[in-house]
Coordinates of C-alpha atoms in Angstrom, one line a residue:
M1 CA 2.9 -20.2 3.1
E2 CA 3.3 -20.3 -0.6
E3 CA 1.2 -23.4 -1.2
E4 CA -1.5 -22.8 1.4
H5 CA -1.8 -19.0 1.4
G6 CA -0.4 -17.8 -1.9
F7 CA 2.6 -15.9 -0.6
K8 CA 5.8 -15.6 -2.6
D9 CA 8.8 -16.6 -0.4
F10 CA 11.7 -14.1 -0.3
D11 CA 13.1 -15.3 3.0
R12 CA 16.9 -15.4 3.0
K13 CA 17.1 -14.3 -0.6
N14 CA 19.8 -11.7 -0.1
Q15 CA 20.8 -9.1 -2.7
N16 CA 24.2 -7.7 -3.0
L17 CA 24.4 -3.9 -2.7
K18 CA 28.1 -3.7 -2.5
K19 CA 31.0 -6.1 -2.4
D20 CA 30.4 -7.1 1.3
V21 CA 26.9 -5.7 1.9
K22 CA 23.9 -8.0 1.5
V23 CA 20.3 -7.1 2.1
E24 CA 17.1 -9.2 2.5
A25 CA 14.4 -7.2 0.7
M26 CA 11.5 -8.9 2.4
D27 CA 10.4 -12.2 3.9
L28 CA 7.1 -12.7 2.1
Y29 CA 5.2 -11.0 -0.8
K30 CA 1.4 -11.1 -1.6
D31 CA -1.2 -8.8 -2.9
N32 CA 1.2 -5.9 -3.6
T33 CA 2.6 -6.1 -0.1
M34 CA 6.2 -6.6 1.0
F35 CA 6.2 -8.3 4.4
A36 CA 9.0 -8.4 7.0
V37 CA 8.3 -11.2 9.4
K38 CA 9.7 -11.9 12.9
I39 CA 8.9 -14.4 15.5
G40 CA 9.8 -13.5 19.1
S41 CA 8.8 -11.9 22.3
K42 CA 11.7 -9.6 23.2
A43 CA 11.8 -6.0 22.1
S44 CA 15.4 -6.3 20.7
K45 CA 14.4 -9.1 18.4
L46 CA 11.1 -7.6 17.3
N47 CA 12.6 -4.1 16.8
Y48 CA 14.9 -5.6 14.3
V49 CA 12.1 -6.4 11.9
V50 CA 11.0 -2.7 11.9
D51 CA 14.6 -1.7 11.1
Q52 CA 14.7 -4.3 8.3
S53 CA 11.5 -3.1 6.8
L54 CA 12.6 0.5 6.9
L55 CA 15.9 -0.3 5.1
S56 CA 14.1 -2.3 2.5
L57 CA 11.6 0.5 2.0
Q58 CA 14.3 3.1 1.5
L59 CA 16.3 0.9 -0.9
T60 CA 13.2 -0.1 -2.9
K61 CA 12.0 3.5 -3.2
S62 CA 15.5 4.5 -4.4
G63 CA 15.6 1.7 -7.0
K64 CA 18.6 0.0 -5.4
L65 CA 17.0 -3.4 -4.9
E66 CA 16.6 -5.8 -7.8
N67 CA 14.0 -8.6 -7.9
V68 CA 11.4 -6.5 -6.0
P69 CA 8.0 -6.6 -7.6
K70 CA 7.2 -3.3 -9.3
D71 CA 3.6 -3.3 -8.2
V72 CA 4.3 -2.8 -4.4
T73 CA 1.7 -0.5 -2.8
K74 CA 1.8 -1.7 0.8
I75 CA 4.6 -2.3 3.3
G76 CA 3.8 -4.9 6.0
I77 CA 5.3 -6.0 9.3
W78 CA 4.1 -9.3 10.6
L79 CA 4.9 -9.9 14.3
I80 CA 4.4 -13.4 15.6
F81 CA 4.7 -13.5 19.4
D82 CA 6.0 -16.7 20.8
I83 CA 4.2 -16.4 24.1
K84 CA 1.2 -18.3 25.5
S85 CA -1.0 -15.5 26.6
T86 CA -3.0 -13.5 24.2
L87 CA -3.5 -9.8 24.1
K88 CA -6.7 -7.9 24.8
F89 CA -8.2 -6.0 21.9
T90 CA -9.1 -2.4 21.9
D91 CA -11.4 -1.2 19.0
G92 CA -10.7 -4.4 17.2
K93 CA -6.9 -4.1 17.4
P94 CA -4.4 -5.9 19.6
D95 CA -3.2 -3.7 22.5
L96 CA 0.6 -4.1 22.3
S97 CA 1.0 -1.9 25.4
Q98 CA 0.2 -4.9 27.5
L99 CA 3.4 -6.6 26.5
N100 CA 5.6 -3.8 28.0
L101 CA 7.3 -3.3 24.6
L102 CA 7.3 0.5 24.5
S103 CA 10.3 0.7 22.3
L104 CA 8.6 -1.6 19.7
K105 CA 5.4 0.6 19.8
N106 CA 7.5 3.7 19.3
K107 CA 9.4 2.1 16.4
L108 CA 6.2 1.0 14.8
D109 CA 4.8 4.5 15.1
E110 CA 7.9 6.0 13.4
W111 CA 7.8 3.2 10.8
K112 CA 4.1 3.9 9.9
K113 CA 4.9 7.6 9.4
E114 CA 7.8 6.9 7.1
V115 CA 5.9 4.3 5.1
R116 CA 3.1 6.8 4.5
Q117 CA 5.6 9.6 3.7
K118 CA 7.2 7.4 1.0
G119 CA 3.7 6.9 -0.6
Y120 CA 2.9 3.4 0.6
I121 CA 0.2 1.9 2.9
P122 CA 1.5 0.5 6.2
I123 CA 0.1 -2.9 7.3
V124 CA 0.8 -4.6 10.7
Y125 CA -0.2 -8.2 11.4
V126 CA 0.0 -9.6 14.9
N127 CA -0.3 -13.4 15.6
F128 CA 0.6 -15.7 18.4
W129 CA 2.5 -19.0 18.2
E130 CA 2.4 -21.3 21.2
K131 CA 5.4 -23.5 21.3

């Protein structure tokens, strides 16, 4: 992703908050956007990336994370579904309701609201990865 698409890799670069507490600020960074990325198809796994993004957002806004670029204006979640079927699009956007992941949709709605309240622009990317 770094060489081909210009992303900066932050994956698995944990920062210590306290003695036994480590946080991964983001997975990727590009164009003033912090991305949390998750590959999966189950709600429990995909919901985790929303929680990770919210925690990073809160810690970044409060100045508790080091090594986070100062020019962040957007917070992104990148969902990569490891399923073979593709989603139908409604108004140019993937219709996640087809995947029966209501808890993920609800979490994303809450996430977008909090991102906006903290003064950032929410970005959601959806891709498919066929194994």
